[in-house]
Short mmCIF file of C-alpha atoms in Angstrom, two decimals:
data_model
loop_
_atom_site.label_atom_id
_atom_site.label_comp_id
_atom_site.label_asym_id
_atom_site.label_seq_id
_atom_site.Cartn_x
_atom_site.Cartn_y
_atom_site.Cartn_z
CA UNK C 1 0.00 0.01 0.00
CA UNK C 2 1.55 3.37 -0.97
CA UNK C 3 2.37 5.81 1.81
CA UNK C 4 0.17 8.87 2.20
CA UNK C 5 1.46 12.29 1.24
CA UNK C 6 3.30 14.24 3.91
CA UNK C 7 1.98 17.74 4.31
CA UNK C 8 3.64 20.37 6.44
CA UNK C 9 1.61 23.20 7.93
CA UNK C 10 2.92 26.21 9.83
CA UNK C 11 1.76 29.50 11.11
CA UNK C 12 3.35 32.73 12.50
CA UNK C 13 0.37 35.05 12.05
CA UNK C 14 -0.05 35.79 15.79
CA UNK C 15 2.25 35.78 18.86
CA UNK C 16 3.38 32.20 18.19
CA UNK C 17 5.37 29.92 15.96
CA UNK C 18 3.68 26.63 15.14
CA UNK C 19 4.23 23.67 12.84
CA UNK C 20 2.53 20.36 12.28
CA UNK C 21 3.22 17.36 10.00
CA UNK C 22 0.40 15.21 8.61
CA UNK C 23 0.45 11.89 6.75
CA UNK C 24 -3.01 11.82 5.18
CA UNK C 25 -5.31 12.78 8.08
CA UNK C 26 -2.92 11.37 10.72
CA UNK C 27 -0.94 13.89 12.81
CA UNK C 28 2.66 12.75 13.02
CA UNK C 29 4.10 15.66 15.06
CA UNK C 30 3.20 19.22 16.06
CA UNK C 31 4.94 21.95 18.05
CA UNK C 32 4.09 25.43 19.01
CA UNK C 33 5.86 28.17 20.98
CA UNK C 34 4.30 31.39 22.25
CA UNK C 35 6.50 34.33 21.19
CA UNK C 36 5.90 38.01 20.54
CA UNK C 37 8.97 38.28 18.27
CA UNK C 38 11.62 36.07 16.82
CA UNK C 39 9.46 33.92 14.63
CA UNK C 40 11.72 34.46 11.60
CA UNK C 41 14.73 32.98 13.47
CA UNK C 42 12.65 30.18 15.08
CA UNK C 43 10.42 28.89 12.25
CA UNK C 44 12.89 26.74 10.27
CA UNK C 45 14.48 25.14 13.36
CA UNK C 46 10.97 24.45 14.69
CA UNK C 47 9.96 22.73 11.41
CA UNK C 48 13.17 20.70 11.52
CA UNK C 49 12.33 19.47 15.01
CA UNK C 50 8.79 18.49 13.81
CA UNK C 51 10.26 16.54 10.90
CA UNK C 52 12.88 14.88 13.12
CA UNK C 53 10.24 13.94 15.69
CA UNK C 54 8.23 12.30 12.96
CA UNK C 55 11.27 10.64 11.46
CA UNK C 56 11.06 12.40 8.13
CA UNK C 57 13.16 14.82 6.10
CA UNK C 58 12.58 17.81 3.86
CA UNK C 59 12.76 15.76 0.64
CA UNK C 60 9.85 13.56 1.71
CA UNK C 61 7.36 16.46 1.84
CA UNK C 62 4.63 16.56 -0.75
CA UNK C 63 2.99 19.91 -0.03
CA UNK C 64 3.30 22.90 2.34
CA UNK C 65 0.51 24.90 3.93
CA UNK C 66 1.16 28.25 5.58
CA UNK C 67 -1.07 30.63 7.58
CA UNK C 68 -1.83 33.82 5.62
CA UNK C 69 -3.72 35.69 8.22
CA UNK C 70 -5.37 37.93 9.14
CA UNK C 71 -3.00 38.75 11.92
CA UNK C 72 0.36 40.27 12.65
CA UNK C 73 1.66 42.00 9.58
CA UNK C 74 5.31 40.83 10.00
CA UNK C 75 4.34 37.37 11.16
CA UNK C 76 2.22 36.76 8.03
CA UNK C 77 5.07 37.90 5.81
CA UNK C 78 7.40 35.45 7.61
CA UNK C 79 5.12 32.54 7.05
CA UNK C 80 4.38 33.35 3.42
CA UNK C 81 8.07 34.01 2.54
CA UNK C 82 9.15 30.75 4.23
CA UNK C 83 6.48 28.76 2.38
CA UNK C 84 7.36 30.27 -0.98
CA UNK C 85 11.07 29.73 -0.43
CA UNK C 86 10.63 26.10 0.73
CA UNK C 87 8.26 25.22 -2.07
CA UNK C 88 10.67 26.64 -4.68
CA UNK C 89 13.70 24.86 -3.17
CA UNK C 90 11.90 21.53 -2.73
CA UNK C 91 9.91 21.65 -5.96
CA UNK C 92 6.56 21.08 -4.21
CA UNK C 93 3.38 23.25 -4.03
CA UNK C 94 2.67 25.63 -1.18
CA UNK C 95 -0.78 26.67 -0.29
CA UNK C 96 -1.91 29.70 1.66
CA UNK C 97 -4.55 29.03 4.25
CA UNK C 98 -6.46 31.84 5.95
CA UNK C 99 -7.27 31.66 9.56
CA UNK C 100 -10.91 31.63 8.67
CA UNK C 101 -10.41 28.51 6.53
CA UNK C 102 -8.52 26.80 9.35
CA UNK C 103 -11.31 27.66 11.80
CA UNK C 104 -13.93 26.24 9.36
CA UNK C 105 -12.16 22.96 8.85
CA UNK C 106 -14.43 21.16 11.30
CA UNK C 107 -17.57 23.19 10.52
CA UNK C 108 -17.63 24.89 7.06
CA UNK C 109 -20.73 26.96 8.07
CA UNK C 110 -19.07 28.34 11.24
CA UNK C 111 -19.03 32.07 11.89
CA UNK C 112 -15.28 32.59 12.15
CA UNK C 113 -13.57 35.39 14.10
CA UNK C 114 -9.99 36.50 14.48
CA UNK C 115 -8.97 38.97 17.24
CA UNK C 116 -8.01 42.44 15.89
CA UNK C 117 -6.52 45.45 17.58
CA UNK C 118 -8.43 47.88 19.82
CA UNK C 119 -11.17 45.54 21.10
CA UNK C 120 -12.29 44.46 17.63
CA UNK C 121 -12.50 41.23 15.67
CA UNK C 122 -12.38 40.24 12.05
CA UNK C 123 -15.61 38.36 11.48
CA UNK C 124 -16.25 36.18 8.44
CA UNK C 125 -19.59 34.75 7.66
CA UNK C 126 -19.64 31.79 5.16
CA UNK C 127 -19.59 33.09 1.64
CA UNK C 128 -19.12 36.75 2.67
CA UNK C 129 -16.04 39.01 2.89
CA UNK C 130 -14.57 39.50 6.36
CA UNK C 131 -15.66 42.60 8.26
CA UNK C 132 -14.20 44.41 11.23
CA UNK C 133 -16.65 44.55 14.16
CA UNK C 134 -16.57 45.25 17.88
CA UNK C 135 -15.57 42.19 19.92
CA UNK C 136 -18.91 42.15 21.75
CA UNK C 137 -20.66 41.85 18.39
CA UNK C 138 -18.92 38.51 17.59
CA UNK C 139 -21.69 36.54 19.27
CA UNK C 140 -21.11 32.81 19.12
CA UNK C 141 -18.31 33.00 16.52
CA UNK C 142 -15.50 30.49 16.66
CA UNK C 143 -11.98 31.90 17.30
CA UNK C 144 -8.71 30.29 16.21
CA UNK C 145 -7.68 27.11 17.99
CA UNK C 146 -4.41 26.87 20.01
CA UNK C 147 -1.36 27.35 17.81
CA UNK C 148 -0.38 23.65 17.41
CA UNK C 149 -3.93 22.85 16.44
CA UNK C 150 -3.94 25.75 14.12
CA UNK C 151 -0.81 24.36 12.31
CA UNK C 152 -2.53 20.97 12.06
CA UNK C 153 -5.65 22.59 10.52
CA UNK C 154 -3.52 24.55 8.03
CA UNK C 155 -1.84 21.31 6.93
CA UNK C 156 -5.25 19.58 6.58
CA UNK C 157 -6.76 22.43 4.55
CA UNK C 158 -3.58 22.54 2.30
CA UNK C 159 -3.72 18.72 1.79
CA UNK C 160 -7.32 19.08 0.43
CA UNK C 161 -6.60 22.22 -1.63
CA UNK C 162 -6.37 22.23 -5.39
CA UNK C 163 -4.71 25.69 -5.35
CA UNK C 164 -1.72 26.13 -7.52
CA UNK C 165 -0.90 29.80 -6.89
CA UNK C 166 1.77 30.78 -4.43
CA UNK C 167 0.52 31.83 -0.98
CA UNK C 168 -0.17 35.57 -0.45
CA UNK C 169 -0.84 37.51 2.73
CA UNK C 170 -4.43 38.31 3.72
CA UNK C 171 -4.28 41.91 4.91
CA UNK C 172 -7.60 43.32 6.01
CA UNK C 173 -6.36 46.72 7.08
CA UNK C 174 -3.31 48.83 6.48
CA UNK C 175 -0.16 48.36 8.54
CA UNK C 176 0.17 50.47 11.72
CA UNK C 177 3.62 51.74 10.62
CA UNK C 178 3.57 55.12 8.86
CA UNK C 179 5.80 55.81 5.80
CA UNK C 180 8.83 57.99 6.46
CA UNK C 181 8.28 61.78 6.22
CA UNK C 182 11.77 62.55 4.91
CA UNK C 183 12.35 62.63 1.24
CA UNK C 184 14.25 59.62 -0.13
CA UNK C 185 18.03 60.13 -0.59
CA UNK C 186 19.28 61.37 -3.97
CA UNK C 187 21.18 58.65 -5.82
CA UNK C 188 24.19 60.11 -7.65
CA UNK C 189 25.54 58.19 -10.61
CA UNK C 190 29.20 58.99 -11.00
CA UNK C 191 29.80 56.60 -13.87
#
């Protein structure tokens, strides 16, 4: 009987770094660490630990799933860049999975919510675009699972996906950082 495809899922869209490895529907290994910063330095070593725990290597992966948000601007960029780079170097597809898709893995009709700044949440009704609402208006919405479970859900959604476009961040609002006020430096060409 042929072995089932190995699918890696990971997420850095919030204050965590998480990865999970699936063989078909079976979870082989998962790890998550709470962290406010440092995900860029920790993600690849964490993935290597998950692969080693499961007794597999990079070359055995069939597909990658990464969390695309909404969430932390820099965290999302870390996850997407890592997935694109790994997919290119390994010659396998990478799939972007939104937090809403991961939440809806168990219940496709769930009202999905993701915490947002300033006492608000991003709320996504099935078939509708996400909207920003006050947290108290979220009602009985489902919020993201713990980080290790989130990584598992991302891998499961990626395994079922037919997507063939590289993952891209899901930004629902502009970044908090403001562009610089100073004029850019003048570049002098002495050649």
